[in-house]
mmCIF file of C-alpha atoms in Angstrom:
data_model
loop_
_atom_site.group_PDB
_atom_site.id
_atom_site.type_symbol
_atom_site.label_atom_id
_atom_site.label_comp_id
_atom_site.label_asym_id
_atom_site.label_seq_id
_atom_site.Cartn_x
_atom_site.Cartn_y
_atom_site.Cartn_z
ATOM 1 C CA UNK A 1 65.772 141.744 113.211
ATOM 2 C CA UNK A 2 67.666 144.473 115.035
ATOM 3 C CA UNK A 3 65.639 146.839 117.069
ATOM 4 C CA UNK A 4 65.450 150.244 115.538
ATOM 5 C CA UNK A 5 67.602 152.700 117.426
ATOM 6 C CA UNK A 6 65.749 155.756 118.623
ATOM 7 C CA UNK A 7 67.914 158.877 118.472
ATOM 8 C CA UNK A 8 68.334 160.732 121.743
ATOM 9 C CA UNK A 9 67.101 164.276 121.381
ATOM 10 C CA UNK A 10 68.963 166.700 123.559
ATOM 11 C CA UNK A 11 66.761 169.135 125.385
ATOM 12 C CA UNK A 12 67.485 172.837 125.593
ATOM 13 C CA UNK A 13 69.031 172.474 129.053
ATOM 14 C CA UNK A 14 71.968 170.118 128.501
ATOM 15 C CA UNK A 15 73.461 168.217 131.443
ATOM 16 C CA UNK A 16 76.867 169.426 130.266
ATOM 17 C CA UNK A 17 76.020 172.977 131.350
ATOM 18 C CA UNK A 18 76.071 173.863 135.048
ATOM 19 C CA UNK A 19 72.770 174.625 136.743
ATOM 20 C CA UNK A 20 72.678 177.042 139.694
ATOM 21 C CA UNK A 21 71.478 174.325 142.064
ATOM 22 C CA UNK A 22 74.306 172.036 140.979
ATOM 23 C CA UNK A 23 76.755 174.747 142.047
ATOM 24 C CA UNK A 24 74.936 175.151 145.367
ATOM 25 C CA UNK A 25 74.902 171.377 145.770
ATOM 26 C CA UNK A 26 78.666 171.126 145.212
ATOM 27 C CA UNK A 27 79.252 173.882 147.768
ATOM 28 C CA UNK A 28 77.034 172.044 150.247
ATOM 29 C CA UNK A 29 78.950 168.799 149.685
ATOM 30 C CA UNK A 30 82.308 170.443 150.367
ATOM 31 C CA UNK A 31 80.905 172.406 153.306
ATOM 32 C CA UNK A 32 79.519 169.201 154.824
ATOM 33 C CA UNK A 33 82.874 167.450 154.441
ATOM 34 C CA UNK A 34 84.714 170.382 156.064
ATOM 35 C CA UNK A 35 82.212 170.442 158.937
ATOM 36 C CA UNK A 36 82.588 166.688 159.482
ATOM 37 C CA UNK A 37 86.368 167.055 159.606
ATOM 38 C CA UNK A 38 86.752 170.161 161.748
ATOM 39 C CA UNK A 39 83.439 170.414 163.643
ATOM 40 C CA UNK A 40 81.728 167.027 163.562
ATOM 41 C CA UNK A 41 79.111 167.984 166.161
ATOM 42 C CA UNK A 42 77.912 171.145 164.364
ATOM 43 C CA UNK A 43 75.181 169.371 162.360
ATOM 44 C CA UNK A 44 73.873 167.647 165.468
ATOM 45 C CA UNK A 45 73.833 171.026 167.248
ATOM 46 C CA UNK A 46 71.873 172.513 164.335
ATOM 47 C CA UNK A 47 69.247 169.756 164.535
ATOM 48 C CA UNK A 48 69.144 170.027 168.315
ATOM 49 C CA UNK A 49 68.563 173.802 168.152
ATOM 50 C CA UNK A 50 65.796 173.409 165.580
ATOM 51 C CA UNK A 51 64.104 170.601 167.519
ATOM 52 C CA UNK A 52 64.211 172.633 170.742
ATOM 53 C CA UNK A 53 62.552 175.493 168.880
ATOM 54 C CA UNK A 54 59.863 173.392 167.178
ATOM 55 C CA UNK A 55 59.016 170.970 170.005
ATOM 56 C CA UNK A 56 57.564 173.437 172.565
ATOM 57 C CA UNK A 57 55.198 174.870 169.946
ATOM 58 C CA UNK A 58 54.130 171.669 168.183
ATOM 59 C CA UNK A 59 54.018 169.330 171.183
ATOM 60 C CA UNK A 60 53.459 171.525 174.240
ATOM 61 C CA UNK A 61 51.005 173.952 172.624
ATOM 62 C CA UNK A 62 49.233 172.092 169.821
ATOM 63 C CA UNK A 63 49.361 168.460 170.947
ATOM 64 C CA UNK A 64 49.254 168.344 174.733
ATOM 65 C CA UNK A 65 47.644 171.674 175.685
ATOM 66 C CA UNK A 66 44.125 172.988 175.188
ATOM 67 C CA UNK A 67 45.040 174.783 171.956
ATOM 68 C CA UNK A 68 44.877 171.689 169.762
ATOM 69 C CA UNK A 69 41.566 170.594 171.260
ATOM 70 C CA UNK A 70 40.262 174.162 170.907
ATOM 71 C CA UNK A 71 40.927 174.037 167.153
ATOM 72 C CA UNK A 72 38.913 170.827 166.755
ATOM 73 C CA UNK A 73 36.118 172.169 168.970
ATOM 74 C CA UNK A 74 36.062 175.466 167.077
ATOM 75 C CA UNK A 75 35.492 173.635 163.790
ATOM 76 C CA UNK A 76 32.600 171.737 165.383
ATOM 77 C CA UNK A 77 31.114 174.976 166.770
ATOM 78 C CA UNK A 78 31.574 176.747 163.446
ATOM 79 C CA UNK A 79 29.896 173.972 161.464
ATOM 80 C CA UNK A 80 27.008 173.824 163.954
ATOM 81 C CA UNK A 81 26.542 177.597 163.662
ATOM 82 C CA UNK A 82 26.566 177.246 159.883
ATOM 83 C CA UNK A 83 23.994 174.409 160.105
ATOM 84 C CA UNK A 84 21.755 176.577 162.339
ATOM 85 C CA UNK A 85 21.664 179.416 159.784
ATOM 86 C CA UNK A 86 24.323 181.685 161.293
ATOM 87 C CA UNK A 87 25.907 182.437 157.906
ATOM 88 C CA UNK A 88 22.591 183.260 156.247
ATOM 89 C CA UNK A 89 21.722 185.524 159.179
ATOM 90 C CA UNK A 90 25.027 187.396 158.810
ATOM 91 C CA UNK A 91 24.475 187.826 155.097
ATOM 92 C CA UNK A 92 21.060 189.394 155.656
ATOM 93 C CA UNK A 93 22.492 191.837 158.195
ATOM 94 C CA UNK A 94 25.456 192.941 156.077
ATOM 95 C CA UNK A 95 23.901 192.991 152.592
ATOM 96 C CA UNK A 96 22.624 196.603 152.939
ATOM 97 C CA UNK A 97 26.010 197.923 154.121
ATOM 98 C CA UNK A 98 28.118 196.003 151.614
ATOM 99 C CA UNK A 99 25.703 196.779 148.781
ATOM 100 C CA UNK A 100 26.299 200.459 149.525
ATOM 101 C CA UNK A 101 30.065 199.799 149.365
ATOM 102 C CA UNK A 102 29.569 197.695 146.199
ATOM 103 C CA UNK A 103 31.239 194.650 147.786
ATOM 104 C CA UNK A 104 30.063 191.049 148.093
ATOM 105 C CA UNK A 105 28.756 190.783 151.705
ATOM 106 C CA UNK A 106 30.361 187.359 152.178
ATOM 107 C CA UNK A 107 33.735 189.109 152.794
ATOM 108 C CA UNK A 108 32.829 189.736 156.453
ATOM 109 C CA UNK A 109 31.999 186.082 157.208
ATOM 110 C CA UNK A 110 35.601 184.921 157.966
ATOM 111 C CA UNK A 111 36.071 187.722 160.512
ATOM 112 C CA UNK A 112 32.965 186.777 162.481
ATOM 113 C CA UNK A 113 33.770 183.061 162.451
ATOM 114 C CA UNK A 114 37.300 184.004 163.526
ATOM 115 C CA UNK A 115 36.050 185.835 166.635
ATOM 116 C CA UNK A 116 33.671 183.040 167.616
ATOM 117 C CA UNK A 117 35.974 180.132 166.863
ATOM 118 C CA UNK A 118 39.460 179.931 165.421
ATOM 119 C CA UNK A 119 41.302 181.471 162.477
ATOM 120 C CA UNK A 120 41.967 178.081 160.910
ATOM 121 C CA UNK A 121 38.346 177.015 161.233
ATOM 122 C CA UNK A 122 37.294 180.404 159.852
ATOM 123 C CA UNK A 123 39.252 179.770 156.662
ATOM 124 C CA UNK A 124 38.089 176.184 156.370
ATOM 125 C CA UNK A 125 34.436 177.202 156.699
ATOM 126 C CA UNK A 126 34.455 180.601 154.985
ATOM 127 C CA UNK A 127 36.572 179.794 151.925
ATOM 128 C CA UNK A 128 33.906 177.579 150.300
ATOM 129 C CA UNK A 129 31.208 180.112 151.289
ATOM 130 C CA UNK A 130 33.026 182.881 149.393
ATOM 131 C CA UNK A 131 33.379 180.640 146.349
ATOM 132 C CA UNK A 132 29.701 179.687 146.536
ATOM 133 C CA UNK A 133 28.774 183.381 146.796
ATOM 134 C CA UNK A 134 30.740 184.030 143.564
ATOM 135 C CA UNK A 135 33.118 186.419 145.313
ATOM 136 C CA UNK A 136 35.858 187.642 142.997
ATOM 137 C CA UNK A 137 39.500 186.930 143.798
ATOM 138 C CA UNK A 138 39.867 190.541 144.942
ATOM 139 C CA UNK A 139 36.939 190.089 147.338
ATOM 140 C CA UNK A 140 38.413 186.863 148.678
ATOM 141 C CA UNK A 141 41.678 188.716 149.347
ATOM 142 C CA UNK A 142 39.701 191.440 151.126
ATOM 143 C CA UNK A 143 38.096 188.717 153.237
ATOM 144 C CA UNK A 144 41.527 187.369 154.262
ATOM 145 C CA UNK A 145 42.918 190.820 155.100
ATOM 146 C CA UNK A 146 39.786 191.675 157.095
ATOM 147 C CA UNK A 147 39.922 188.377 158.976
ATOM 148 C CA UNK A 148 43.413 189.273 160.223
ATOM 149 C CA UNK A 149 41.867 192.245 162.078
ATOM 150 C CA UNK A 150 39.856 189.947 164.371
ATOM 151 C CA UNK A 151 41.023 187.966 167.425
ATOM 152 C CA UNK A 152 41.833 184.441 166.350
ATOM 153 C CA UNK A 153 40.062 182.950 169.360
ATOM 154 C CA UNK A 154 37.357 184.059 171.756
ATOM 155 C CA UNK A 155 39.693 183.239 174.664
ATOM 156 C CA UNK A 156 42.135 185.920 173.464
ATOM 157 C CA UNK A 157 39.335 188.474 173.483
ATOM 158 C CA UNK A 158 38.123 187.564 177.002
ATOM 159 C CA UNK A 159 41.620 187.463 178.541
ATOM 160 C CA UNK A 160 42.350 190.795 176.900
ATOM 161 C CA UNK A 161 39.312 192.344 178.599
ATOM 162 C CA UNK A 162 40.594 191.054 181.955
ATOM 163 C CA UNK A 163 43.971 192.676 181.290
ATOM 164 C CA UNK A 164 42.331 195.992 180.389
ATOM 165 C CA UNK A 165 40.369 195.968 183.646
ATOM 166 C CA UNK A 166 43.612 195.376 185.585
ATOM 167 C CA UNK A 167 44.918 198.646 184.116
ATOM 168 C CA UNK A 168 41.554 200.420 184.689
ATOM 169 C CA UNK A 169 41.217 200.969 180.935
ATOM 170 C CA UNK A 170 37.717 201.577 179.555
ATOM 171 C CA UNK A 171 37.292 198.590 177.262
ATOM 172 C CA UNK A 172 34.069 199.487 175.412
ATOM 173 C CA UNK A 173 35.347 202.156 172.980
ATOM 174 C CA UNK A 174 38.563 200.201 172.435
ATOM 175 C CA UNK A 175 36.676 197.021 171.529
ATOM 176 C CA UNK A 176 34.374 198.934 169.175
ATOM 177 C CA UNK A 177 37.224 200.777 167.429
ATOM 178 C CA UNK A 178 39.730 197.913 167.298
ATOM 179 C CA UNK A 179 37.536 194.894 166.528
ATOM 180 C CA UNK A 180 34.114 195.815 165.137
ATOM 181 C CA UNK A 181 34.843 198.967 163.127
ATOM 182 C CA UNK A 182 37.624 197.258 161.068
ATOM 183 C CA UNK A 183 35.146 194.584 159.916
ATOM 184 C CA UNK A 184 33.353 197.359 158.016
ATOM 185 C CA UNK A 185 36.138 199.828 157.260
ATOM 186 C CA UNK A 186 38.892 197.480 156.023
ATOM 187 C CA UNK A 187 36.774 196.063 153.144
ATOM 188 C CA UNK A 188 35.760 199.610 152.197
ATOM 189 C CA UNK A 189 39.343 200.940 152.201
ATOM 190 C CA UNK A 190 40.835 197.955 150.374
ATOM 191 C CA UNK A 191 38.082 197.951 147.738
ATOM 192 C CA UNK A 192 38.916 201.569 146.941
ATOM 193 C CA UNK A 193 42.697 201.122 146.866
ATOM 194 C CA UNK A 194 44.364 197.720 146.373
ATOM 195 C CA UNK A 195 41.568 195.250 145.548
ATOM 196 C CA UNK A 196 39.147 197.082 143.265
ATOM 197 C CA UNK A 197 37.567 194.150 141.445
ATOM 198 C CA UNK A 198 34.422 194.133 143.569
ATOM 199 C CA UNK A 199 30.767 194.267 142.685
ATOM 200 C CA UNK A 200 27.431 195.053 144.294
ATOM 201 C CA UNK A 201 25.411 191.937 145.078
ATOM 202 C CA UNK A 202 21.665 191.775 145.728
ATOM 203 C CA UNK A 203 20.339 189.342 148.317
ATOM 204 C CA UNK A 204 18.439 187.319 145.712
ATOM 205 C CA UNK A 205 21.677 186.764 143.763
ATOM 206 C CA UNK A 206 23.193 184.855 146.680
ATOM 207 C CA UNK A 207 22.472 181.188 147.411
ATOM 208 C CA UNK A 208 21.484 179.932 150.844
ATOM 209 C CA UNK A 209 24.488 178.794 152.838
ATOM 210 C CA UNK A 210 22.796 176.626 155.471
ATOM 211 C CA UNK A 211 23.623 172.966 154.643
ATOM 212 C CA UNK A 212 21.018 170.201 154.701
ATOM 213 C CA UNK A 213 23.090 167.655 156.632
ATOM 214 C CA UNK A 214 21.701 166.065 159.776
ATOM 215 C CA UNK A 215 22.965 167.420 163.092
ATOM 216 C CA UNK A 216 24.665 164.139 164.030
ATOM 217 C CA UNK A 217 26.437 164.051 160.665
ATOM 218 C CA UNK A 218 27.457 167.693 161.117
ATOM 219 C CA UNK A 219 29.005 167.017 164.532
ATOM 220 C CA UNK A 220 30.964 163.898 163.574
ATOM 221 C CA UNK A 221 32.125 165.109 160.164
ATOM 222 C CA UNK A 222 33.219 168.460 161.626
ATOM 223 C CA UNK A 223 35.161 166.686 164.399
ATOM 224 C CA UNK A 224 36.993 164.685 161.727
ATOM 225 C CA UNK A 225 37.518 167.865 159.703
ATOM 226 C CA UNK A 226 38.965 169.630 162.759
ATOM 227 C CA UNK A 227 41.395 166.779 163.432
ATOM 228 C CA UNK A 228 42.541 166.787 159.789
ATOM 229 C CA UNK A 229 42.996 170.559 159.972
ATOM 230 C CA UNK A 230 45.142 170.246 163.101
ATOM 231 C CA UNK A 231 47.344 167.311 162.084
ATOM 232 C CA UNK A 232 47.613 167.747 158.310
ATOM 233 C CA UNK A 233 47.745 171.544 157.944
ATOM 234 C CA UNK A 234 48.373 173.482 161.153
ATOM 235 C CA UNK A 235 51.115 171.383 162.781
ATOM 236 C CA UNK A 236 53.171 171.022 159.543
ATOM 237 C CA UNK A 237 52.863 174.771 158.895
ATOM 238 C CA UNK A 238 53.922 175.657 162.449
ATOM 239 C CA UNK A 239 56.840 173.229 162.322
ATOM 240 C CA UNK A 240 58.050 174.783 159.052
ATOM 241 C CA UNK A 241 57.979 178.346 160.423
ATOM 242 C CA UNK A 242 59.765 177.477 163.667
ATOM 243 C CA UNK A 243 62.272 175.380 161.728
ATOM 244 C CA UNK A 244 63.557 178.597 160.160
ATOM 245 C CA UNK A 245 63.520 180.404 163.523
ATOM 246 C CA UNK A 246 65.627 177.581 164.971
ATOM 247 C CA UNK A 247 68.040 177.792 162.031
ATOM 248 C CA UNK A 248 68.384 181.559 162.488
ATOM 249 C CA UNK A 249 68.998 181.023 166.197
ATOM 250 C CA UNK A 250 71.760 178.477 165.411
ATOM 251 C CA UNK A 251 73.428 180.876 162.977
ATOM 252 C CA UNK A 252 73.377 183.523 165.690
ATOM 253 C CA UNK A 253 71.271 186.205 164.004
ATOM 254 C CA UNK A 254 67.971 185.579 165.792
ATOM 255 C CA UNK A 255 69.004 187.533 168.889
ATOM 256 C CA UNK A 256 69.692 190.568 166.701
ATOM 257 C CA UNK A 257 66.314 190.192 164.969
ATOM 258 C CA UNK A 258 64.512 189.797 168.303
ATOM 259 C CA UNK A 259 66.153 192.851 169.906
ATOM 260 C CA UNK A 260 65.326 195.011 166.902
ATOM 261 C CA UNK A 261 61.770 193.716 166.913
ATOM 262 C CA UNK A 262 61.468 194.728 170.576
ATOM 263 C CA UNK A 263 62.678 198.256 169.783
ATOM 264 C CA UNK A 264 60.234 198.577 166.874
ATOM 265 C CA UNK A 265 57.287 197.411 169.010
ATOM 266 C CA UNK A 266 58.113 199.935 171.736
ATOM 267 C CA UNK A 267 58.282 202.698 169.123
ATOM 268 C CA UNK A 268 54.845 201.583 167.835
ATOM 269 C CA UNK A 269 53.416 201.899 171.379
ATOM 270 C CA UNK A 270 53.213 198.122 171.914
ATOM 271 C CA UNK A 271 54.566 196.466 175.076
ATOM 272 C CA UNK A 272 57.591 194.573 173.653
ATOM 273 C CA UNK A 273 57.577 191.446 175.835
ATOM 274 C CA UNK A 274 53.963 190.447 175.225
ATOM 275 C CA UNK A 275 54.142 191.836 171.693
ATOM 276 C CA UNK A 276 56.895 189.369 170.807
ATOM 277 C CA UNK A 277 54.873 186.560 172.418
ATOM 278 C CA UNK A 278 51.896 187.538 170.233
ATOM 279 C CA UNK A 279 54.030 187.638 167.098
ATOM 280 C CA UNK A 280 56.004 184.434 167.637
ATOM 281 C CA UNK A 281 54.034 182.144 169.942
ATOM 282 C CA UNK A 282 50.408 182.747 170.936
ATOM 283 C CA UNK A 283 48.320 185.930 171.423
ATOM 284 C CA UNK A 284 46.261 184.137 174.063
ATOM 285 C CA UNK A 285 49.411 183.646 176.143
ATOM 286 C CA UNK A 286 50.384 187.283 175.564
ATOM 287 C CA UNK A 287 47.117 188.778 176.859
ATOM 288 C CA UNK A 288 47.231 186.381 179.804
ATOM 289 C CA UNK A 289 50.603 187.899 180.725
ATOM 290 C CA UNK A 290 49.410 191.504 180.365
ATOM 291 C CA UNK A 291 47.534 191.560 183.688
ATOM 292 C CA UNK A 292 50.776 190.728 185.538
ATOM 293 C CA UNK A 293 52.359 193.940 184.238
ATOM 294 C CA UNK A 294 49.823 196.321 185.793
ATOM 295 C CA UNK A 295 52.282 197.963 188.180
ATOM 296 C CA UNK A 296 55.252 198.336 185.851
ATOM 297 C CA UNK A 297 54.091 199.256 182.356
ATOM 298 C CA UNK A 298 52.743 202.403 180.727
ATOM 299 C CA UNK A 299 49.005 201.826 179.989
ATOM 300 C CA UNK A 300 49.526 203.246 176.499
ATOM 301 C CA UNK A 301 51.640 200.191 175.663
ATOM 302 C CA UNK A 302 48.858 197.927 176.942
ATOM 303 C CA UNK A 303 46.315 199.361 174.516
ATOM 304 C CA UNK A 304 48.654 198.684 171.604
ATOM 305 C CA UNK A 305 49.382 195.179 172.896
ATOM 306 C CA UNK A 306 45.660 194.416 173.225
ATOM 307 C CA UNK A 307 45.003 195.496 169.638
ATOM 308 C CA UNK A 308 47.977 193.547 168.287
ATOM 309 C CA UNK A 309 47.078 190.362 170.198
ATOM 310 C CA UNK A 310 43.470 190.503 168.981
ATOM 311 C CA UNK A 311 44.507 189.756 165.425
ATOM 312 C CA UNK A 312 45.512 186.893 163.147
ATOM 313 C CA UNK A 313 48.905 186.426 164.804
ATOM 314 C CA UNK A 314 51.267 184.625 165.454
ATOM 315 C CA UNK A 315 53.485 184.677 162.350
ATOM 316 C CA UNK A 316 53.204 180.903 161.982
ATOM 317 C CA UNK A 317 49.510 181.494 161.287
ATOM 318 C CA UNK A 318 50.115 184.352 158.840
ATOM 319 C CA UNK A 319 52.916 182.639 156.898
ATOM 320 C CA UNK A 320 51.900 179.005 157.329
ATOM 321 C CA UNK A 321 48.400 178.079 158.363
ATOM 322 C CA UNK A 322 46.336 180.784 156.629
ATOM 323 C CA UNK A 323 47.914 180.355 153.139
ATOM 324 C CA UNK A 324 47.644 176.566 153.273
ATOM 325 C CA UNK A 325 44.079 176.536 154.609
ATOM 326 C CA UNK A 326 42.736 179.147 152.210
ATOM 327 C CA UNK A 327 44.535 177.706 149.184
ATOM 328 C CA UNK A 328 42.673 174.451 149.833
ATOM 329 C CA UNK A 329 39.252 175.969 150.534
ATOM 330 C CA UNK A 330 39.056 179.000 148.210
ATOM 331 C CA UNK A 331 39.999 179.885 144.639
ATOM 332 C CA UNK A 332 43.158 181.716 145.759
ATOM 333 C CA UNK A 333 46.641 180.233 145.651
ATOM 334 C CA UNK A 334 49.057 180.361 148.590
ATOM 335 C CA UNK A 335 50.974 183.378 147.260
ATOM 336 C CA UNK A 336 47.777 185.414 146.835
ATOM 337 C CA UNK A 337 46.549 184.479 150.320
ATOM 338 C CA UNK A 338 49.915 185.314 151.881
ATOM 339 C CA UNK A 339 49.972 188.731 150.206
ATOM 340 C CA UNK A 340 46.489 189.555 151.519
ATOM 341 C CA UNK A 341 47.386 188.303 155.008
ATOM 342 C CA UNK A 342 50.517 190.474 155.106
ATOM 343 C CA UNK A 343 48.495 193.523 154.027
ATOM 344 C CA UNK A 344 46.005 192.722 156.789
ATOM 345 C CA UNK A 345 48.831 192.476 159.325
ATOM 346 C CA UNK A 346 50.282 195.833 158.249
ATOM 347 C CA UNK A 347 46.857 197.414 158.728
ATOM 348 C CA UNK A 348 46.636 195.818 162.182
ATOM 349 C CA UNK A 349 50.033 197.185 163.217
ATOM 350 C CA UNK A 350 48.986 200.663 162.089
ATOM 351 C CA UNK A 351 45.732 200.330 164.041
ATOM 352 C CA UNK A 352 47.605 199.243 167.190
ATOM 353 C CA UNK A 353 49.997 202.176 166.887
ATOM 354 C CA UNK A 354 47.284 204.789 166.241
ATOM 355 C CA UNK A 355 45.004 203.591 169.034
ATOM 356 C CA UNK A 356 47.938 203.211 171.437
ATOM 357 C CA UNK A 357 49.125 206.776 170.897
ATOM 358 C CA UNK A 358 45.868 208.683 170.419
ATOM 359 C CA UNK A 359 43.094 206.742 172.167
ATOM 360 C CA UNK A 360 44.822 205.862 175.467
ATOM 361 C CA UNK A 361 44.468 209.367 177.061
ATOM 362 C CA UNK A 362 40.682 209.060 176.694
ATOM 363 C CA UNK A 363 40.511 205.530 178.119
ATOM 364 C CA UNK A 364 42.614 205.703 181.289
#
């Protein structure tokens, strides 16, 4: 008995019609052939440029320096603080203020964990807390944007204070206005403008956030969690961002972008050299370099640089690590997290510019 033939049903997108990516693919094939014929070493130069851009960040900073270890340690510290009731203590302190603003008080938790530990650990720990507190998506976005206002490591904050003292800048009002005031004001402003789906929450509506795990289990599980965060999320995200920087450098447009970025930072009252280091590499490295500029730089630029460095930068964090981490630990997707992070970064740039121009005369 012959097998019954099943008719082939053609889908709406027939293979006979050209798809846009087929056209791009054909162009890439011909371009590759032309490059192999007339410039056979161009592809190897492209890979070499990208590798030279990615390697110093991934290997020298995250694998073999203290930064990678600091991320793992920060997760351990954050989980221990959580186990000791730190989150519940914060909630009790901020419930009256946030209830007045009609915002879930859990939105300030990522910022505080960010200052004490690391921005990646802050997302890993705070994302589930926001979900558990029944924070709306708008409130979770507010939490991300507010977190970007805080220094992404305690080392950045301390080294920044040393740099301010080298310029004889009064640090106290600057720290209050640039780090602690935004934790309160950014949620208020965003809840009245962009992210309005917020609600007042009473203390008895919130669960307790202190876990019941043993301390030994907390330490070992958080160490494992920190290692997974570093190797499975942070390093791939950083490599992806610096891959594109390397490609732009190979094409020859990165120098133009970098020079324009330097001009923009100077106009915003931010020292361009350390500002670019904050944006592209590491804010901790940037504030460490500030003290060496004491004799050659306008103090007004230092104030702006301090504010910019004490944020969620570099860009690999904003565009890579934060979206991936929060998409895994909260109810937001990567696009929503990225949008909130960019809004937070715009607010931080405005803060750096305003404080650099208007506060410096009162500090020096």
